[in-house]
Amino acid sequence: MSNNKIIEAFKDFDFSPFYLLALSVGTILYSCGNSIRIIYGTGSFTRRPSFLQATEENQEEITGKTAVVMLLTSSIMLLILYYVLNSIILFLKCILAVSSIVSVAFVVYDWVYLFFNQFYSFSQKILSIITFLFSIFISGLWFFTEHWLPTNLMSFCLCVSGICLIKINRYQIVLITAVGFLIYDVWWVFLSPVVFGDSVMVEAATKIAPHIPAMFTIPKKVTNPYLVYLFTPDLFSESFESYVDVMNSMIGCGDIIIPGIVLDFFLRFDTLYKTSLFNASFIGYVVGVALSWIMVKVMKKGQPALLWIFPSVLIPATICAKYQKVLKILWKRGTVTNVDENGNGDEDNFENEENETNVRRIEENNHLIISSLRNQNEEPRDVSIVADDENDIHLNISLEPNEDEEIKTENENRNNDSNNVDGNLNRTDSINNNEDENNDSDIELQDI
């Protein structure tokens, strides 16, 4: 079969899901590896300019409250894009064009460092200038052309920055975030038509795809397996809307950043405890993305990708943790441990710090409890801090004397009574002796 026949056979086949799967998987792998390098200083290039080091040090930890705020903010932004995108598109593009310069520089600096240092050892200042000029060029190119190549590059940099700078350190927060965004995705994709008449997520994605770097997109003409149309002039001359298949050829950055933060948590846990949770969760992510695209083909409409991704990620990772006997550590400690210079977790320091914190907290509340009891005319007789196990430290207050005290008190009373009796007997003997001596003296006087 000739090459022309092969091309003709695959001409109508949609390869975009495979390209997008490779983009999403590659983005997560690069982001998680970059995150480990930033935290533990691993890798061949760790020297970064001060402005990037300051960015790395300002990492944001997701807590329960933060997760709720993220869900509310995402919902509000989605409604704004759904209703008034056309009115604010220019303003939104200006903000993104300026703010994305730092995101692009955060990612591109390593590439600039590796590329230019092959030819000459440039100073850090010169590399920083080159990085900023390139970032400004990419941002400006996207702003004026809205072409899919700079759009995807900016989306990639946004995903990498989000995964590297936003952290989850507790497995409980992983579950809260996963369940929350799963419900969020299902609501705005499947259930929002009941209230708004349209799928808010699908409509907003359709509107913002040509304008905002919030997703990866692949043109229809790039579905050819040989990429013969990738750099043809007509591809660059056509408008964005004419060659983007919204239903089959895009994946949102949220479907990469949120699962990527979870996978980054598992990778950091693996680094601390020498487990393999990341491998299980990463395979699950690939399966989840594939399932979401299969369901798009089956149901002929957009899918909430997180509905398929999060179960595929969390279930294998949890089973793996149970099999490797680290589920208790994963649940109670997560990645909140001290780390030495080799990147190994210092569990003893963590336990000591946790116990000291609990004891200090109890001691601070001790005087409040005792004051409350005294106000009720109940004097506490015994106050102690009791540790049932390493994670259960509580305050023990006894209002009545315990059994040991009663026995001790009874013995002391008996000893006192015995001492009193012995003292009385001694005094009686002394008196009798005195009387005998007096009688003897009288007898002697009578004899005289």
Short mmCIF file of C-alpha atoms in Angstrom, two decimals:
data_model
loop_
_atom_site.label_atom_id
_atom_site.label_comp_id
_atom_site.label_asym_id
_atom_site.label_seq_id
_atom_site.Cartn_x
_atom_site.Cartn_y
_atom_site.Cartn_z
CA MET A 1 0.00 0.00 0.00
CA SER A 2 1.45 3.35 -1.05
CA ASN A 3 1.82 6.35 1.20
CA ASN A 4 -1.03 8.12 -0.61
CA LYS A 5 -3.38 5.25 0.15
CA ILE A 6 -2.31 5.25 3.81
CA ILE A 7 -2.95 8.98 4.05
CA GLU A 8 -6.30 8.54 2.33
CA ALA A 9 -7.27 5.75 4.72
CA PHE A 10 -6.54 7.87 7.80
CA LYS A 11 -7.68 11.19 6.31
CA ASP A 12 -10.94 11.28 8.24
CA PHE A 13 -9.62 9.69 11.43
CA ASP A 14 -9.53 12.04 14.42
CA PHE A 15 -6.10 11.85 16.04
CA SER A 16 -6.64 14.90 18.24
CA PRO A 17 -7.44 12.90 21.42
CA PHE A 18 -4.06 11.18 21.18
CA TYR A 19 -2.25 14.48 20.77
CA LEU A 20 -4.13 16.04 23.64
CA LEU A 21 -3.54 12.98 25.82
CA ALA A 22 0.18 13.27 25.11
CA LEU A 23 0.07 17.00 25.94
CA SER A 24 -1.80 16.51 29.22
CA VAL A 25 0.33 13.56 30.34
CA GLY A 26 3.55 15.31 29.37
CA THR A 27 2.47 18.47 31.20
CA ILE A 28 1.82 16.56 34.42
CA LEU A 29 5.09 14.64 34.23
CA TYR A 30 7.09 17.81 33.59
CA SER A 31 5.24 19.73 36.32
CA CYS A 32 5.63 17.07 39.00
CA GLY A 33 9.31 16.58 38.19
CA ASN A 34 9.87 20.33 38.28
CA SER A 35 8.03 20.52 41.61
CA ILE A 36 10.31 17.89 43.17
CA ARG A 37 13.35 19.75 41.86
CA ILE A 38 12.14 23.01 43.39
CA ILE A 39 11.36 21.48 46.81
CA TYR A 40 14.29 19.09 47.22
CA GLY A 41 16.89 20.73 44.98
CA THR A 42 17.34 17.69 42.76
CA GLY A 43 18.27 17.79 39.10
CA SER A 44 21.14 19.10 37.03
CA PHE A 45 20.11 22.77 37.07
CA THR A 46 18.93 24.39 40.26
CA ARG A 47 20.41 27.88 40.05
CA ARG A 48 17.60 30.29 39.26
CA PRO A 49 17.39 34.09 39.40
CA SER A 50 16.11 35.77 42.53
CA PHE A 51 12.72 36.74 41.09
CA LEU A 52 11.99 33.10 40.24
CA GLN A 53 13.26 31.89 43.61
CA ALA A 54 10.89 34.35 45.29
CA THR A 55 8.05 32.93 43.20
CA GLU A 56 8.97 29.37 44.19
CA GLU A 57 9.11 30.26 47.88
CA ASN A 58 5.58 31.72 47.79
CA GLN A 59 3.87 28.36 47.42
CA GLU A 60 0.21 28.24 48.36
CA GLU A 61 -1.10 25.34 50.44
CA ILE A 62 -4.67 24.22 49.85
CA THR A 63 -6.71 23.78 53.04
CA GLY A 64 -10.37 22.89 53.45
CA LYS A 65 -11.35 26.56 53.40
CA THR A 66 -9.11 27.25 50.41
CA ALA A 67 -10.75 24.41 48.46
CA VAL A 68 -14.22 25.84 49.13
CA VAL A 69 -13.07 29.32 48.06
CA MET A 70 -11.59 27.86 44.87
CA LEU A 71 -14.89 26.16 44.03
CA LEU A 72 -16.91 29.33 44.62
CA THR A 73 -14.47 31.49 42.67
CA SER A 74 -14.42 29.05 39.76
CA SER A 75 -18.22 29.00 39.64
CA ILE A 76 -18.44 32.80 39.68
CA MET A 77 -15.83 33.14 36.93
CA LEU A 78 -17.64 30.54 34.84
CA LEU A 79 -20.91 32.46 35.09
CA ILE A 80 -19.15 35.71 34.18
CA LEU A 81 -17.64 34.08 31.09
CA TYR A 82 -21.00 32.57 30.20
CA TYR A 83 -22.94 35.85 30.38
CA VAL A 84 -20.60 38.77 29.67
CA LEU A 85 -17.51 37.38 27.93
CA ASN A 86 -17.99 39.52 24.82
CA SER A 87 -18.10 42.69 26.92
CA ILE A 88 -14.94 42.02 28.91
CA ILE A 89 -12.84 40.03 26.46
CA LEU A 90 -10.37 42.84 25.72
CA PHE A 91 -9.96 43.69 29.40
CA LEU A 92 -9.48 40.02 30.25
CA LYS A 93 -6.90 39.55 27.50
CA CYS A 94 -4.89 42.54 28.74
CA ILE A 95 -4.76 41.14 32.27
CA LEU A 96 -3.76 37.68 31.04
CA ALA A 97 -1.14 39.06 28.65
CA VAL A 98 0.64 40.85 31.49
CA SER A 99 0.24 38.19 34.19
CA SER A 100 1.24 35.33 31.90
CA ILE A 101 4.70 36.85 31.37
CA VAL A 102 5.78 35.60 34.81
CA SER A 103 4.23 32.16 34.21
CA VAL A 104 6.03 31.78 30.90
CA ALA A 105 9.32 33.01 32.42
CA PHE A 106 8.90 30.56 35.32
CA VAL A 107 8.92 27.65 32.86
CA VAL A 108 11.06 28.95 30.00
CA TYR A 109 14.08 29.99 32.09
CA ASP A 110 15.23 26.37 32.43
CA TRP A 111 14.99 25.90 28.67
CA VAL A 112 16.95 29.11 28.02
CA TYR A 113 19.57 28.04 30.56
CA LEU A 114 20.06 24.62 28.96
CA PHE A 115 20.05 25.92 25.39
CA PHE A 116 22.39 28.91 25.66
CA ASN A 117 24.85 27.33 28.07
CA GLN A 118 25.66 24.71 25.46
CA PHE A 119 27.52 27.42 23.51
CA TYR A 120 28.75 29.84 26.15
CA SER A 121 28.55 30.30 29.91
CA PHE A 122 26.19 33.26 30.14
CA SER A 123 25.63 35.14 33.37
CA GLN A 124 22.37 34.74 35.21
CA LYS A 125 21.42 38.35 34.46
CA ILE A 126 21.74 37.86 30.69
CA LEU A 127 19.73 34.63 30.83
CA SER A 128 17.02 36.43 32.81
CA ILE A 129 16.82 39.20 30.19
CA ILE A 130 16.57 36.64 27.37
CA THR A 131 13.85 34.80 29.28
CA PHE A 132 11.79 37.94 29.83
CA LEU A 133 12.12 39.04 26.20
CA PHE A 134 10.96 35.62 25.01
CA SER A 135 8.05 35.66 27.49
CA ILE A 136 6.96 39.10 26.30
CA PHE A 137 7.20 37.94 22.68
CA ILE A 138 5.02 34.86 23.30
CA SER A 139 2.47 36.87 25.26
CA GLY A 140 2.29 39.54 22.55
CA LEU A 141 2.06 36.93 19.78
CA TRP A 142 -0.91 35.34 21.51
CA PHE A 143 -2.56 38.70 22.22
CA PHE A 144 -2.51 39.85 18.58
CA THR A 145 -2.93 36.57 16.69
CA GLU A 146 -4.77 34.21 19.08
CA HIS A 147 -3.03 31.38 17.26
CA TRP A 148 -3.27 27.92 18.74
CA LEU A 149 0.51 27.39 19.08
CA PRO A 150 1.24 30.32 21.46
CA THR A 151 -2.11 29.65 23.14
CA ASN A 152 -1.07 26.08 23.92
CA LEU A 153 2.38 27.21 25.07
CA MET A 154 0.83 29.70 27.47
CA SER A 155 -1.64 27.06 28.68
CA PHE A 156 1.28 24.71 29.29
CA CYS A 157 3.12 27.35 31.32
CA LEU A 158 -0.04 28.11 33.30
CA CYS A 159 -0.48 24.41 34.17
CA VAL A 160 3.16 23.97 35.18
CA SER A 161 3.10 27.08 37.38
CA GLY A 162 -0.16 26.00 39.02
CA ILE A 163 1.04 22.48 39.82
CA CYS A 164 4.45 23.66 41.07
CA LEU A 165 3.19 26.52 43.25
CA ILE A 166 -0.07 25.11 44.67
CA LYS A 167 0.37 22.28 47.17
CA ILE A 168 -1.75 19.81 49.10
CA ASN A 169 -0.10 18.25 52.16
CA ARG A 170 -2.98 16.23 53.64
CA TYR A 171 -4.83 13.28 52.13
CA GLN A 172 -8.06 14.55 53.68
CA ILE A 173 -7.68 17.76 51.66
CA VAL A 174 -7.05 15.66 48.55
CA LEU A 175 -10.40 13.95 49.07
CA ILE A 176 -12.22 17.22 49.80
CA THR A 177 -10.76 18.86 46.70
CA ALA A 178 -11.44 15.84 44.49
CA VAL A 179 -15.05 15.40 45.59
CA GLY A 180 -15.72 19.14 45.45
CA PHE A 181 -14.40 19.62 41.92
CA LEU A 182 -16.02 16.40 40.73
CA ILE A 183 -19.41 17.73 41.86
CA TYR A 184 -18.52 21.12 40.36
CA ASP A 185 -17.71 19.55 36.99
CA VAL A 186 -20.81 17.35 36.91
CA TRP A 187 -23.08 20.25 37.90
CA TRP A 188 -21.83 22.75 35.31
CA VAL A 189 -21.68 20.18 32.48
CA PHE A 190 -24.67 17.88 33.03
CA LEU A 191 -27.07 19.56 35.47
CA SER A 192 -26.74 23.27 34.68
CA PRO A 193 -29.11 23.01 31.65
CA VAL A 194 -31.94 22.42 34.12
CA VAL A 195 -31.40 25.92 35.54
CA PHE A 196 -29.74 27.89 32.73
CA GLY A 197 -31.09 26.15 29.65
CA ASP A 198 -27.60 25.32 28.36
CA SER A 199 -24.57 23.48 29.62
CA VAL A 200 -22.70 26.41 31.16
CA MET A 201 -19.34 24.64 31.05
CA VAL A 202 -19.62 23.63 27.39
CA GLU A 203 -20.91 27.04 26.28
CA ALA A 204 -18.24 28.92 28.22
CA ALA A 205 -15.51 26.64 26.87
CA THR A 206 -16.77 27.20 23.33
CA LYS A 207 -16.67 30.97 23.81
CA ILE A 208 -13.29 31.25 25.51
CA ALA A 209 -11.43 28.66 23.41
CA PRO A 210 -10.47 31.13 20.65
CA HIS A 211 -9.46 33.89 23.07
CA ILE A 212 -8.19 32.65 26.45
CA PRO A 213 -5.22 30.32 27.17
CA ALA A 214 -7.30 28.14 29.48
CA MET A 215 -7.14 24.87 27.55
CA PHE A 216 -5.13 22.86 25.05
CA THR A 217 -6.57 22.87 21.55
CA ILE A 218 -5.67 20.99 18.37
CA PRO A 219 -6.78 22.11 14.88
CA LYS A 220 -8.68 19.67 12.70
CA LYS A 221 -6.01 19.85 10.00
CA VAL A 222 -3.37 18.59 12.45
CA THR A 223 -5.22 15.29 12.86
CA ASN A 224 -3.26 13.94 9.89
CA PRO A 225 -0.77 11.36 11.27
CA TYR A 226 2.09 12.78 9.19
CA LEU A 227 1.40 16.40 10.26
CA VAL A 228 1.74 17.47 6.60
CA TYR A 229 -0.55 20.44 7.21
CA LEU A 230 1.10 21.71 10.38
CA PHE A 231 3.05 24.59 8.81
CA THR A 232 1.10 25.20 5.62
CA PRO A 233 0.23 28.86 4.95
CA ASP A 234 -3.52 28.29 4.84
CA LEU A 235 -3.48 26.93 8.39
CA PHE A 236 -1.97 30.16 9.71
CA SER A 237 -4.27 32.32 7.61
CA GLU A 238 -7.52 30.72 8.74
CA SER A 239 -9.47 31.95 11.74
CA PHE A 240 -9.33 30.00 14.98
CA GLU A 241 -13.00 29.01 14.91
CA SER A 242 -12.72 27.47 11.44
CA TYR A 243 -10.30 24.72 12.43
CA VAL A 244 -10.99 23.90 16.07
CA ASP A 245 -13.33 21.06 16.90
CA VAL A 246 -14.57 22.04 20.36
CA MET A 247 -16.15 18.72 21.21
CA ASN A 248 -13.22 16.44 20.39
CA SER A 249 -10.10 18.60 20.28
CA MET A 250 -9.66 20.38 23.58
CA ILE A 251 -8.92 19.66 27.21
CA GLY A 252 -9.28 22.31 29.87
CA CYS A 253 -6.39 23.39 32.06
CA GLY A 254 -8.52 22.58 35.10
CA ASP A 255 -8.55 18.93 34.03
CA ILE A 256 -4.76 19.03 34.20
CA ILE A 257 -3.98 21.39 37.10
CA ILE A 258 -6.33 19.92 39.74
CA PRO A 259 -5.40 16.25 39.11
CA GLY A 260 -1.79 17.36 38.66
CA ILE A 261 -1.75 18.86 42.17
CA VAL A 262 -3.04 15.53 43.50
CA LEU A 263 -0.42 13.54 41.58
CA ASP A 264 2.25 15.94 42.82
CA PHE A 265 1.11 15.16 46.39
CA PHE A 266 1.56 11.43 45.76
CA LEU A 267 4.99 11.98 44.19
CA ARG A 268 6.18 14.00 47.19
CA PHE A 269 4.82 11.27 49.48
CA ASP A 270 6.74 8.67 47.46
CA THR A 271 9.90 10.77 47.83
CA LEU A 272 9.50 10.83 51.61
CA TYR A 273 8.44 7.23 52.26
CA LYS A 274 9.88 5.33 49.26
CA THR A 275 6.48 4.14 48.03
CA SER A 276 4.97 3.94 44.53
CA LEU A 277 1.65 5.75 44.86
CA PHE A 278 2.50 8.15 42.03
CA ASN A 279 2.89 5.32 39.53
CA ALA A 280 -0.54 3.94 40.39
CA SER A 281 -2.22 7.35 40.31
CA PHE A 282 -0.47 8.37 37.08
CA ILE A 283 -1.67 5.25 35.27
CA GLY A 284 -5.11 5.99 36.67
CA TYR A 285 -4.95 9.51 35.24
CA VAL A 286 -4.18 8.20 31.76
CA VAL A 287 -7.08 5.75 32.04
CA GLY A 288 -9.40 8.50 33.30
CA VAL A 289 -8.61 10.87 30.41
CA ALA A 290 -9.07 8.03 27.93
CA LEU A 291 -12.42 7.13 29.50
CA SER A 292 -13.62 10.71 29.26
CA TRP A 293 -12.91 10.84 25.52
CA ILE A 294 -14.52 7.44 24.98
CA MET A 295 -17.65 8.74 26.71
CA VAL A 296 -17.57 11.84 24.48
CA LYS A 297 -17.70 9.54 21.45
CA VAL A 298 -20.39 7.32 22.96
CA MET A 299 -22.68 10.04 24.31
CA LYS A 300 -21.98 12.57 21.53
CA LYS A 301 -21.62 15.47 23.97
CA GLY A 302 -19.08 17.08 26.26
CA GLN A 303 -18.10 15.21 29.40
CA PRO A 304 -17.06 16.34 32.90
CA ALA A 305 -13.55 14.91 32.67
CA LEU A 306 -12.99 14.98 36.44
CA LEU A 307 -15.90 12.55 36.85
CA TRP A 308 -13.72 9.90 35.22
CA ILE A 309 -10.27 11.16 36.21
CA PHE A 310 -10.53 11.41 40.00
CA PRO A 311 -11.91 7.89 40.67
CA SER A 312 -9.27 6.50 38.31
CA VAL A 313 -6.55 8.38 40.21
CA LEU A 314 -7.60 7.97 43.85
CA ILE A 315 -8.80 4.36 43.91
CA PRO A 316 -5.53 2.79 42.62
CA ALA A 317 -3.42 5.08 44.82
CA THR A 318 -5.43 4.19 47.94
CA ILE A 319 -5.25 0.46 47.17
CA CYS A 320 -1.51 0.77 46.61
CA ALA A 321 -1.11 2.60 49.95
CA LYS A 322 -3.06 -0.16 51.69
CA TYR A 323 -0.96 -2.86 50.02
CA GLN A 324 2.31 -1.13 50.96
CA LYS A 325 1.04 -0.59 54.54
CA VAL A 326 1.35 3.19 54.47
CA LEU A 327 -2.35 4.06 54.41
CA LYS A 328 -2.30 5.15 58.07
CA ILE A 329 0.73 7.37 57.44
CA LEU A 330 -0.90 8.75 54.29
CA TRP A 331 -4.06 9.59 56.20
CA LYS A 332 -2.55 11.00 59.40
CA ARG A 333 0.65 12.62 58.16
CA GLY A 334 0.56 13.07 54.40
CA THR A 335 3.63 15.06 53.39
CA VAL A 336 3.73 17.22 56.54
CA THR A 337 7.11 16.10 57.85
CA ASN A 338 10.53 17.60 58.29
CA VAL A 339 12.86 16.76 55.44
CA ASP A 340 16.61 16.43 55.75
CA GLU A 341 19.16 17.39 53.13
CA ASN A 342 18.81 14.04 51.38
CA GLY A 343 15.06 14.44 50.98
CA ASN A 344 14.22 11.78 53.57
CA GLY A 345 11.38 12.31 56.01
CA ASP A 346 12.39 12.83 59.66
CA GLU A 347 9.48 11.07 61.35
CA ASP A 348 10.79 11.43 64.90
CA ASN A 349 10.95 15.20 64.63
CA PHE A 350 7.47 15.21 63.20
CA GLU A 351 6.11 13.14 66.09
CA ASN A 352 7.86 15.29 68.67
CA GLU A 353 6.60 18.49 67.10
CA GLU A 354 3.07 17.13 66.87
CA ASN A 355 3.04 15.96 70.49
CA GLU A 356 4.59 19.20 71.74
CA THR A 357 1.94 21.15 69.86
CA ASN A 358 -0.87 19.06 71.38
CA VAL A 359 0.54 19.35 74.90
CA ARG A 360 1.03 23.09 74.54
CA ARG A 361 -2.52 23.48 73.29
CA ILE A 362 -3.90 21.49 76.23
CA GLU A 363 -1.83 23.40 78.76
CA GLU A 364 -3.08 26.69 77.34
CA ASN A 365 -6.67 25.58 77.86
CA ASN A 366 -5.98 24.00 81.25
CA HIS A 367 -6.56 27.13 83.33
CA LEU A 368 -9.84 27.82 81.51
CA ILE A 369 -11.22 24.40 82.43
CA ILE A 370 -10.12 24.66 86.05
CA SER A 371 -11.58 28.17 86.36
CA SER A 372 -14.89 26.89 85.01
CA LEU A 373 -14.96 24.08 87.58
CA ARG A 374 -14.16 26.45 90.43
CA ASN A 375 -16.99 28.72 89.36
CA GLN A 376 -19.25 25.70 89.84
CA ASN A 377 -17.83 25.17 93.36
CA GLU A 378 -16.08 22.01 92.24
CA GLU A 379 -12.42 21.96 93.12
CA PRO A 380 -10.39 19.73 90.77
CA ARG A 381 -8.35 17.28 92.83
CA ASP A 382 -6.24 15.73 90.07
CA VAL A 383 -5.21 17.33 86.73
CA SER A 384 -2.96 15.41 84.36
CA ILE A 385 -2.16 15.06 80.66
CA VAL A 386 -2.76 11.51 79.46
CA ALA A 387 -1.44 10.00 76.20
CA ASP A 388 -3.51 6.96 75.19
CA ASP A 389 -1.40 6.59 72.07
CA GLU A 390 0.89 8.70 69.88
CA ASN A 391 -2.03 10.61 68.37
CA ASP A 392 -4.46 10.85 71.29
CA ILE A 393 -3.41 13.26 74.02
CA HIS A 394 -6.07 14.63 76.32
CA LEU A 395 -6.57 16.31 79.70
CA ASN A 396 -7.66 14.14 82.63
CA ILE A 397 -9.38 15.97 85.50
CA SER A 398 -10.56 14.13 88.64
CA LEU A 399 -13.09 15.87 90.88
CA GLU A 400 -12.98 13.23 93.65
CA PRO A 401 -9.99 11.63 95.37
CA ASN A 402 -8.95 8.49 93.63
CA GLU A 403 -8.69 5.11 95.38
CA ASP A 404 -4.96 5.35 95.94
CA GLU A 405 -5.37 8.68 97.66
CA GLU A 406 -8.14 7.31 99.90
CA ILE A 407 -5.98 4.35 100.93
CA LYS A 408 -3.02 6.63 101.51
CA THR A 409 -5.15 8.99 103.60
CA GLU A 410 -6.60 6.10 105.61
CA ASN A 411 -3.12 4.72 106.32
CA GLU A 412 -1.93 8.14 107.39
CA ASN A 413 -4.91 8.45 109.78
CA ARG A 414 -4.18 5.02 111.23
CA ASN A 415 -0.54 5.94 111.73
CA ASN A 416 -1.57 9.14 113.43
CA ASP A 417 -3.95 7.25 115.73
CA SER A 418 -1.26 4.73 116.53
CA ASN A 419 1.22 7.49 117.30
CA ASN A 420 -1.34 9.17 119.54
CA VAL A 421 -1.96 5.94 121.47
CA ASP A 422 1.77 5.34 121.87
CA GLY A 423 2.19 8.89 123.07
CA ASN A 424 -0.57 8.51 125.63
CA LEU A 425 0.92 5.27 126.90
CA ASN A 426 4.33 6.88 127.21
CA ARG A 427 2.87 9.78 129.13
CA THR A 428 1.00 7.36 131.46
CA ASP A 429 4.17 5.38 132.16
CA SER A 430 6.02 8.60 132.85
CA ILE A 431 3.37 9.68 135.37
CA ASN A 432 3.40 6.28 137.07
CA ASN A 433 7.17 6.40 137.32
CA ASN A 434 6.98 9.85 138.84
CA GLU A 435 4.41 8.64 141.38
CA ASP A 436 6.61 5.67 142.32
CA GLU A 437 9.56 7.96 142.79
CA ASN A 438 7.47 10.26 145.01
CA ASN A 439 6.30 7.30 147.12
CA ASP A 440 9.87 6.10 147.56
CA SER A 441 10.88 9.58 148.66
CA ASP A 442 8.07 9.66 151.25
CA ILE A 443 9.15 6.30 152.66
CA GLU A 444 12.71 7.44 152.97
CA LEU A 445 11.61 10.62 154.79
CA GLN A 446 9.50 8.59 157.21
CA ASP A 447 12.44 6.35 157.99
CA ILE A 448 14.59 9.37 158.74
#
